[in-house]
Amino acid sequence: MTNRQQREPKAPSRACLGVGVIGYGYWGPNIARSIATTEGCHVAAIGDASDDALARAGRMYPGAHLWKNWRDVIADPSVDAVAVVTPVRQHYEMALAALRAGKHVLVEKPMTETSAQGAALIEEADRRNLILMVDHTFVYTGAVQKIRDLVVQGIVGEVYYYDSTRINLGLFQSDVNVIWDLAVHDLSIIDFLLDDVPVAISACGADHLHGNRENMAHIVLYFSSGTIAHLNVNWLAPVKMRRTLIGGSQRMIVYDDLEPSEKVKVYDRGVDIRLAQERIHEARVSYRIGDMWAPQTSVKEALVTEIEHFVDCVANNRVPLTSGAVGLNIVSYLEYATQSLNQRGHPVELAPLRRVS
């Protein structure tokens, strides 16, 4: 998969990209900090409706303009690009306004509430030759980048399955369920790792708090190649787990994001099935138990890598790794999962999705 094709050249408005951050709640401070520590950009403005949030932002970034109205961030002449770090229900309106104002956009995941909104943002960005990028942070981690290399190089072999457990106690979200909050991470990782798109999705879940949104769910993605992906997401678990198993015909991988080191472990283990020539209906099963090794992965913070990539895409007008088109695919998966959820897990066939290339 090659997502970094060249676009028509267009120089940014100034040498050091001025970025305005809309939303300084939970994730906004992390985005702002990464911008401040990245060469080629700076925090030009911060917008938040909360006086307390703006006071905290002002102490951290005394040179940034502070705005209570998000539209003032977009209108600020010192702002070349806008990072939208707000609840998903606000993403479309804010990102569209920024694009219409001629500003590049980095929007928090998921990109929009609906695929129709996502398509509209892509169309607007393309029409104005602006960068639209989605904050799928895990794609920029050293661990996921290394796993992608192992898949591309054929070390894993044919990918049989992707099995992920992403659970914790909270954080309960007011505007989205657990699928749109937690499963979106694995959906973006799967989209990055596999040169394929699912042909069907099923999802089942439950709301145990009566009146809130689903707090636990299981999602299954079926691929035409035979690959299957299973995602277990839960806000109501006693422990926090971020563990993924990837099984292949040649190697198997265990990826534990909570490990302080050796987040990725590769196992030379598997099963070989050989048919007996004299009796074709009988199969001989042999188990391969080989070595385990932990490949070296970059320890660089994923958000910093992401912001550097955003700045490079703006400066050289490249298509981002997590472009609007990728974000649209993920929103489409979420919509299909939601449709299946409402049908108590009945698989939903997907309309053909465009593989980003």
Short mmCIF file of C-alpha atoms in Angstrom, two decimals:
data_model
loop_
_atom_site.label_atom_id
_atom_site.label_comp_id
_atom_site.label_asym_id
_atom_site.label_seq_id
_atom_site.Cartn_x
_atom_site.Cartn_y
_atom_site.Cartn_z
CA MET A 1 0.00 0.00 0.00
CA THR A 2 1.43 3.37 -0.98
CA ASN A 3 -0.43 6.33 0.45
CA ARG A 4 2.26 8.93 -0.11
CA GLN A 5 1.84 9.83 -3.74
CA GLN A 6 2.81 13.33 -4.86
CA ARG A 7 0.19 16.04 -5.33
CA GLU A 8 0.44 19.21 -7.36
CA PRO A 9 3.06 21.48 -5.74
CA LYS A 10 1.73 24.16 -3.46
CA ALA A 11 3.87 26.07 -0.98
CA PRO A 12 2.59 26.70 2.56
CA SER A 13 1.74 30.28 3.47
CA ARG A 14 4.85 30.71 5.64
CA ALA A 15 8.09 28.91 6.43
CA CYS A 16 7.00 27.93 9.96
CA LEU A 17 3.49 26.52 9.90
CA GLY A 18 1.17 28.25 12.35
CA VAL A 19 -1.27 25.72 13.78
CA GLY A 20 -4.45 26.58 15.61
CA VAL A 21 -5.74 23.97 18.05
CA ILE A 22 -9.50 23.84 18.59
CA GLY A 23 -10.26 21.96 21.79
CA TYR A 24 -7.99 21.92 24.84
CA GLY A 25 -9.65 19.24 26.93
CA TYR A 26 -8.39 15.64 27.15
CA TRP A 27 -6.43 15.16 23.89
CA GLY A 28 -5.86 18.77 22.83
CA PRO A 29 -2.94 19.39 25.22
CA ASN A 30 -1.11 16.37 23.75
CA ILE A 31 -1.63 17.65 20.20
CA ALA A 32 -0.46 21.15 21.20
CA ARG A 33 2.63 19.80 22.97
CA SER A 34 3.60 17.74 19.92
CA ILE A 35 3.16 20.76 17.67
CA ALA A 36 5.31 22.88 19.96
CA THR A 37 8.15 20.33 19.91
CA THR A 38 8.11 19.74 16.15
CA GLU A 39 10.43 21.65 13.86
CA GLY A 40 8.70 23.61 11.13
CA CYS A 41 5.52 24.47 13.03
CA HIS A 42 4.34 26.25 16.16
CA VAL A 43 1.19 26.70 18.21
CA ALA A 44 -0.27 29.92 16.82
CA ALA A 45 -3.67 29.86 18.51
CA ILE A 46 -5.78 27.77 20.87
CA GLY A 47 -9.55 27.81 21.11
CA ASP A 48 -11.77 26.42 23.85
CA ALA A 49 -15.09 27.50 25.38
CA SER A 50 -13.75 26.82 28.88
CA ASP A 51 -12.03 29.68 30.73
CA ASP A 52 -10.07 27.17 32.79
CA ALA A 53 -8.83 25.38 29.68
CA LEU A 54 -7.73 28.65 28.10
CA ALA A 55 -5.96 29.66 31.31
CA ARG A 56 -4.01 26.39 31.25
CA ALA A 57 -3.23 26.86 27.57
CA GLY A 58 -2.04 30.41 28.18
CA ARG A 59 0.40 29.28 30.84
CA MET A 60 1.83 26.62 28.53
CA TYR A 61 1.92 28.73 25.35
CA PRO A 62 2.17 32.43 26.27
CA GLY A 63 2.81 33.39 22.64
CA ALA A 64 -0.36 31.76 21.30
CA HIS A 65 -3.58 33.66 20.66
CA LEU A 66 -6.40 32.43 22.90
CA TRP A 67 -10.00 32.33 21.65
CA LYS A 68 -13.25 31.23 23.26
CA ASN A 69 -15.00 31.01 19.90
CA TRP A 70 -13.59 28.32 17.60
CA ARG A 71 -14.42 30.40 14.53
CA ASP A 72 -11.93 33.01 15.72
CA VAL A 73 -9.17 30.39 15.61
CA ILE A 74 -9.95 29.70 11.96
CA ALA A 75 -10.13 33.42 11.15
CA ASP A 76 -6.84 34.15 12.92
CA PRO A 77 -4.36 35.33 10.22
CA SER A 78 -1.47 33.66 12.07
CA VAL A 79 -3.08 30.24 11.57
CA ASP A 80 -2.17 28.22 8.46
CA ALA A 81 -3.55 24.89 9.64
CA VAL A 82 -6.18 23.82 12.13
CA ALA A 83 -6.20 20.81 14.45
CA VAL A 84 -9.77 19.88 15.37
CA VAL A 85 -9.63 18.11 18.75
CA THR A 86 -13.26 18.13 19.88
CA PRO A 87 -16.15 15.64 20.22
CA VAL A 88 -16.92 13.93 16.92
CA ARG A 89 -20.26 15.71 16.55
CA GLN A 90 -18.33 18.95 15.96
CA HIS A 91 -15.71 17.61 13.55
CA TYR A 92 -17.57 18.15 10.29
CA GLU A 93 -18.66 21.73 10.92
CA MET A 94 -15.28 22.85 12.20
CA ALA A 95 -13.17 21.04 9.61
CA LEU A 96 -15.37 22.26 6.75
CA ALA A 97 -15.16 25.85 7.99
CA ALA A 98 -11.37 25.60 8.21
CA LEU A 99 -11.06 24.18 4.70
CA ARG A 100 -13.32 26.87 3.30
CA ALA A 101 -11.07 29.44 4.96
CA GLY A 102 -8.08 27.97 3.10
CA LYS A 103 -6.57 26.23 6.14
CA HIS A 104 -5.08 22.74 6.17
CA VAL A 105 -6.80 20.38 8.61
CA LEU A 106 -5.77 17.68 11.07
CA VAL A 107 -8.92 16.19 12.62
CA GLU A 108 -9.15 13.83 15.58
CA LYS A 109 -10.50 10.30 15.04
CA PRO A 110 -13.07 9.34 13.94
CA MET A 111 -13.07 11.88 11.13
CA THR A 112 -16.83 12.51 11.04
CA GLU A 113 -20.15 11.15 12.29
CA THR A 114 -21.15 9.88 8.84
CA SER A 115 -19.45 8.80 5.64
CA ALA A 116 -21.43 11.46 3.74
CA GLN A 117 -19.79 14.14 5.89
CA GLY A 118 -16.38 12.57 5.36
CA ALA A 119 -16.85 12.53 1.59
CA ALA A 120 -17.82 16.20 1.68
CA LEU A 121 -14.64 17.12 3.56
CA ILE A 122 -12.51 15.21 1.06
CA GLU A 123 -14.20 16.97 -1.83
CA GLU A 124 -13.65 20.38 -0.23
CA ALA A 125 -9.98 19.67 0.51
CA ASP A 126 -9.36 18.38 -3.02
CA ARG A 127 -11.09 21.36 -4.60
CA ARG A 128 -8.91 23.78 -2.64
CA ASN A 129 -5.74 21.64 -2.85
CA LEU A 130 -5.47 21.50 0.94
CA ILE A 131 -4.20 18.76 3.23
CA LEU A 132 -6.86 16.82 5.14
CA MET A 133 -5.37 14.36 7.61
CA VAL A 134 -6.93 12.21 10.35
CA ASP A 135 -5.38 11.65 13.78
CA HIS A 136 -5.13 7.84 13.69
CA THR A 137 -2.23 7.92 16.12
CA PHE A 138 -1.51 4.18 16.35
CA VAL A 139 -0.55 4.05 12.68
CA TYR A 140 2.45 6.23 13.58
CA THR A 141 3.73 4.08 16.46
CA GLY A 142 7.03 2.32 16.00
CA ALA A 143 5.37 -1.01 16.86
CA VAL A 144 2.67 -0.83 14.19
CA GLN A 145 5.16 0.47 11.62
CA LYS A 146 7.39 -2.54 12.37
CA ILE A 147 4.47 -4.98 12.06
CA ARG A 148 3.63 -3.45 8.69
CA ASP A 149 7.22 -4.05 7.58
CA LEU A 150 7.01 -7.70 8.69
CA VAL A 151 3.79 -8.17 6.72
CA VAL A 152 5.08 -6.43 3.57
CA GLN A 153 8.38 -8.32 3.65
CA GLY A 154 6.53 -11.64 3.77
CA ILE A 155 7.96 -12.64 7.14
CA VAL A 156 4.46 -13.23 8.53
CA GLY A 157 3.33 -14.97 5.36
CA GLU A 158 -0.35 -15.05 4.51
CA VAL A 159 -2.23 -13.25 7.30
CA TYR A 160 -4.80 -15.63 8.78
CA TYR A 161 -6.23 -13.51 11.56
CA TYR A 162 -6.02 -10.32 13.63
CA ASP A 163 -7.35 -10.75 17.18
CA SER A 164 -7.35 -7.71 19.46
CA THR A 165 -8.39 -7.02 23.05
CA ARG A 166 -8.71 -3.33 23.89
CA ILE A 167 -10.40 -2.98 27.26
CA ASN A 168 -10.31 -0.79 30.36
CA LEU A 169 -12.53 0.73 33.08
CA GLY A 170 -13.75 3.92 31.31
CA LEU A 171 -13.36 6.50 29.87
CA PHE A 172 -17.10 6.60 29.10
CA GLN A 173 -17.87 8.95 26.21
CA SER A 174 -21.01 11.06 26.00
CA ASP A 175 -21.34 11.24 22.23
CA VAL A 176 -20.13 7.84 20.92
CA ASN A 177 -20.28 4.20 21.97
CA VAL A 178 -17.32 1.95 22.68
CA ILE A 179 -17.01 0.91 19.02
CA TRP A 180 -16.57 4.47 17.81
CA ASP A 181 -14.20 5.22 20.68
CA LEU A 182 -11.94 2.16 21.00
CA ALA A 183 -12.50 -0.07 17.95
CA VAL A 184 -11.60 2.82 15.67
CA HIS A 185 -7.96 2.33 16.72
CA ASP A 186 -7.84 -1.28 15.56
CA LEU A 187 -9.80 -0.52 12.41
CA SER A 188 -7.16 2.04 11.42
CA ILE A 189 -4.35 -0.42 12.23
CA ILE A 190 -6.00 -3.16 10.15
CA ASP A 191 -6.52 -0.75 7.27
CA PHE A 192 -2.81 0.11 7.44
CA LEU A 193 -1.51 -3.45 7.75
CA LEU A 194 -3.61 -5.21 5.13
CA ASP A 195 -3.76 -4.43 1.42
CA ASP A 196 -7.39 -5.46 1.47
CA VAL A 197 -10.78 -4.21 2.60
CA PRO A 198 -13.45 -6.24 4.43
CA VAL A 199 -16.39 -7.68 2.52
CA ALA A 200 -18.62 -8.06 5.59
CA ILE A 201 -18.75 -6.88 9.20
CA SER A 202 -20.70 -8.15 12.18
CA ALA A 203 -20.93 -6.60 15.63
CA CYS A 204 -22.73 -7.36 18.86
CA GLY A 205 -22.65 -5.42 22.08
CA ALA A 206 -24.52 -4.32 25.16
CA ASP A 207 -25.33 -1.29 27.28
CA HIS A 208 -25.19 -2.30 30.93
CA LEU A 209 -25.79 1.18 32.32
CA HIS A 210 -29.29 1.68 30.87
CA GLY A 211 -29.62 4.84 28.87
CA ASN A 212 -25.98 5.22 27.94
CA ARG A 213 -24.36 3.88 24.78
CA GLU A 214 -22.93 0.39 24.31
CA ASN A 215 -20.05 -0.07 26.74
CA MET A 216 -18.79 -3.41 25.39
CA ALA A 217 -18.79 -4.98 21.95
CA HIS A 218 -17.30 -7.68 19.74
CA ILE A 219 -16.67 -6.88 16.07
CA VAL A 220 -15.71 -9.34 13.34
CA LEU A 221 -14.41 -8.32 9.91
CA TYR A 222 -14.40 -10.82 7.05
CA PHE A 223 -12.02 -10.42 4.10
CA SER A 224 -12.24 -12.02 0.66
CA SER A 225 -8.71 -13.38 1.12
CA GLY A 226 -9.90 -15.48 4.08
CA THR A 227 -8.36 -13.19 6.69
CA ILE A 228 -10.61 -12.63 9.68
CA ALA A 229 -10.31 -9.91 12.32
CA HIS A 230 -11.90 -9.99 15.76
CA LEU A 231 -12.00 -6.96 18.04
CA ASN A 232 -12.98 -7.06 21.72
CA VAL A 233 -13.63 -3.57 23.11
CA ASN A 234 -14.94 -2.79 26.58
CA TRP A 235 -15.24 0.21 28.89
CA LEU A 236 -16.39 -1.96 31.79
CA ALA A 237 -13.34 -4.17 32.39
CA PRO A 238 -11.44 -4.51 35.69
CA VAL A 239 -8.05 -4.15 33.99
CA LYS A 240 -6.57 -2.28 31.07
CA MET A 241 -5.38 -4.42 28.16
CA ARG A 242 -4.04 -3.46 24.74
CA ARG A 243 -3.04 -6.81 23.25
CA THR A 244 -3.17 -8.05 19.66
CA LEU A 245 -2.40 -11.43 18.15
CA ILE A 246 -1.64 -11.68 14.44
CA GLY A 247 -1.44 -15.16 12.97
CA GLY A 248 0.23 -15.89 9.67
CA SER A 249 1.23 -18.89 7.59
CA GLN A 250 4.93 -18.31 8.38
CA ARG A 251 5.12 -16.39 11.66
CA MET A 252 2.87 -15.17 14.47
CA ILE A 253 3.04 -11.83 16.25
CA VAL A 254 2.07 -10.70 19.73
CA TYR A 255 1.73 -6.91 20.02
CA ASP A 256 1.22 -5.55 23.55
CA ASP A 257 1.08 -1.77 23.58
CA LEU A 258 1.31 -1.63 27.38
CA GLU A 259 4.71 -3.34 27.45
CA PRO A 260 7.41 -0.78 28.34
CA SER A 261 9.79 -2.54 25.95
CA GLU A 262 9.55 -5.38 23.45
CA LYS A 263 6.06 -4.36 22.43
CA VAL A 264 6.30 -6.63 19.37
CA LYS A 265 7.28 -10.28 19.65
CA VAL A 266 7.59 -12.54 16.61
CA TYR A 267 7.10 -16.28 17.02
CA ASP A 268 8.36 -18.79 14.48
CA ARG A 269 5.46 -21.07 15.30
CA GLY A 270 2.62 -22.52 13.32
CA VAL A 271 0.95 -25.55 11.86
CA ASP A 272 1.81 -27.35 8.62
CA ILE A 273 -0.76 -29.63 7.01
CA ARG A 274 0.35 -32.16 4.42
CA LEU A 275 -1.92 -34.51 2.51
CA ALA A 276 -0.96 -38.17 2.41
CA GLN A 277 -0.47 -39.22 -1.21
CA GLU A 278 -1.95 -42.66 -0.71
CA ARG A 279 -5.07 -41.40 1.10
CA ILE A 280 -5.84 -37.87 0.00
CA HIS A 281 -8.64 -37.51 2.54
CA GLU A 282 -6.23 -37.89 5.44
CA ALA A 283 -4.09 -34.95 6.47
CA ARG A 284 -0.87 -34.97 8.42
CA VAL A 285 -0.57 -32.13 10.90
CA SER A 286 2.84 -31.05 12.12
CA TYR A 287 3.48 -28.27 14.62
CA ARG A 288 6.35 -25.89 14.13
CA ILE A 289 7.85 -24.58 17.38
CA GLY A 290 10.68 -22.22 16.60
CA ASP A 291 12.36 -19.22 18.15
CA MET A 292 10.84 -16.00 19.41
CA TRP A 293 12.47 -12.63 18.87
CA ALA A 294 11.58 -9.05 19.63
CA PRO A 295 12.52 -6.76 16.73
CA GLN A 296 13.78 -3.30 17.49
CA THR A 297 11.08 -0.66 17.17
CA SER A 298 11.28 3.11 17.24
CA VAL A 299 10.67 4.59 20.69
CA LYS A 300 9.82 7.98 19.24
CA GLU A 301 6.46 9.31 20.40
CA ALA A 302 3.80 8.51 17.81
CA LEU A 303 2.16 11.94 18.05
CA VAL A 304 5.43 13.69 17.28
CA THR A 305 5.94 11.41 14.27
CA GLU A 306 2.39 12.19 13.18
CA ILE A 307 2.79 15.96 13.46
CA GLU A 308 6.11 15.82 11.59
CA HIS A 309 4.33 13.89 8.85
CA PHE A 310 1.54 16.49 8.76
CA VAL A 311 4.04 19.34 8.43
CA ASP A 312 5.88 17.47 5.66
CA CYS A 313 2.64 16.83 3.78
CA VAL A 314 1.73 20.52 3.96
CA ALA A 315 5.23 21.67 2.96
CA ASN A 316 5.53 19.25 0.02
CA ASN A 317 1.84 18.76 -0.74
CA ARG A 318 1.95 15.00 -0.22
CA VAL A 319 -1.03 12.77 0.50
CA PRO A 320 -0.91 11.82 4.20
CA LEU A 321 -0.57 8.25 5.37
CA THR A 322 -3.84 8.72 7.25
CA SER A 323 -5.53 10.89 4.64
CA GLY A 324 -9.15 11.89 4.44
CA ALA A 325 -9.74 8.89 2.17
CA VAL A 326 -8.40 6.56 4.86
CA GLY A 327 -10.53 8.33 7.47
CA LEU A 328 -13.57 7.85 5.25
CA ASN A 329 -12.91 4.11 5.01
CA ILE A 330 -12.75 3.87 8.81
CA VAL A 331 -15.99 5.82 9.26
CA SER A 332 -17.63 3.47 6.74
CA TYR A 333 -16.49 0.44 8.76
CA LEU A 334 -17.93 2.04 11.89
CA GLU A 335 -21.26 2.65 10.17
CA TYR A 336 -21.50 -0.96 9.00
CA ALA A 337 -20.57 -2.20 12.48
CA THR A 338 -23.29 0.00 13.96
CA GLN A 339 -25.81 -1.36 11.46
CA SER A 340 -24.91 -4.92 12.46
CA LEU A 341 -25.03 -3.97 16.14
CA ASN A 342 -28.61 -2.80 15.69
CA GLN A 343 -29.39 -6.20 14.10
CA ARG A 344 -27.90 -8.14 17.03
CA GLY A 345 -24.80 -9.19 15.17
CA HIS A 346 -26.22 -10.10 11.79
CA PRO A 347 -23.35 -9.73 9.27
CA VAL A 348 -23.65 -6.75 6.96
CA GLU A 349 -22.25 -6.98 3.45
CA LEU A 350 -20.11 -3.97 2.57
CA ALA A 351 -20.49 -1.89 -0.52
CA PRO A 352 -17.20 -1.81 -2.46
CA LEU A 353 -14.74 0.51 -0.73
CA ARG A 354 -11.88 2.18 -2.56
CA ARG A 355 -8.47 0.90 -1.52
CA VAL A 356 -6.25 3.96 -0.95
CA SER A 357 -3.23 3.71 -3.21
#
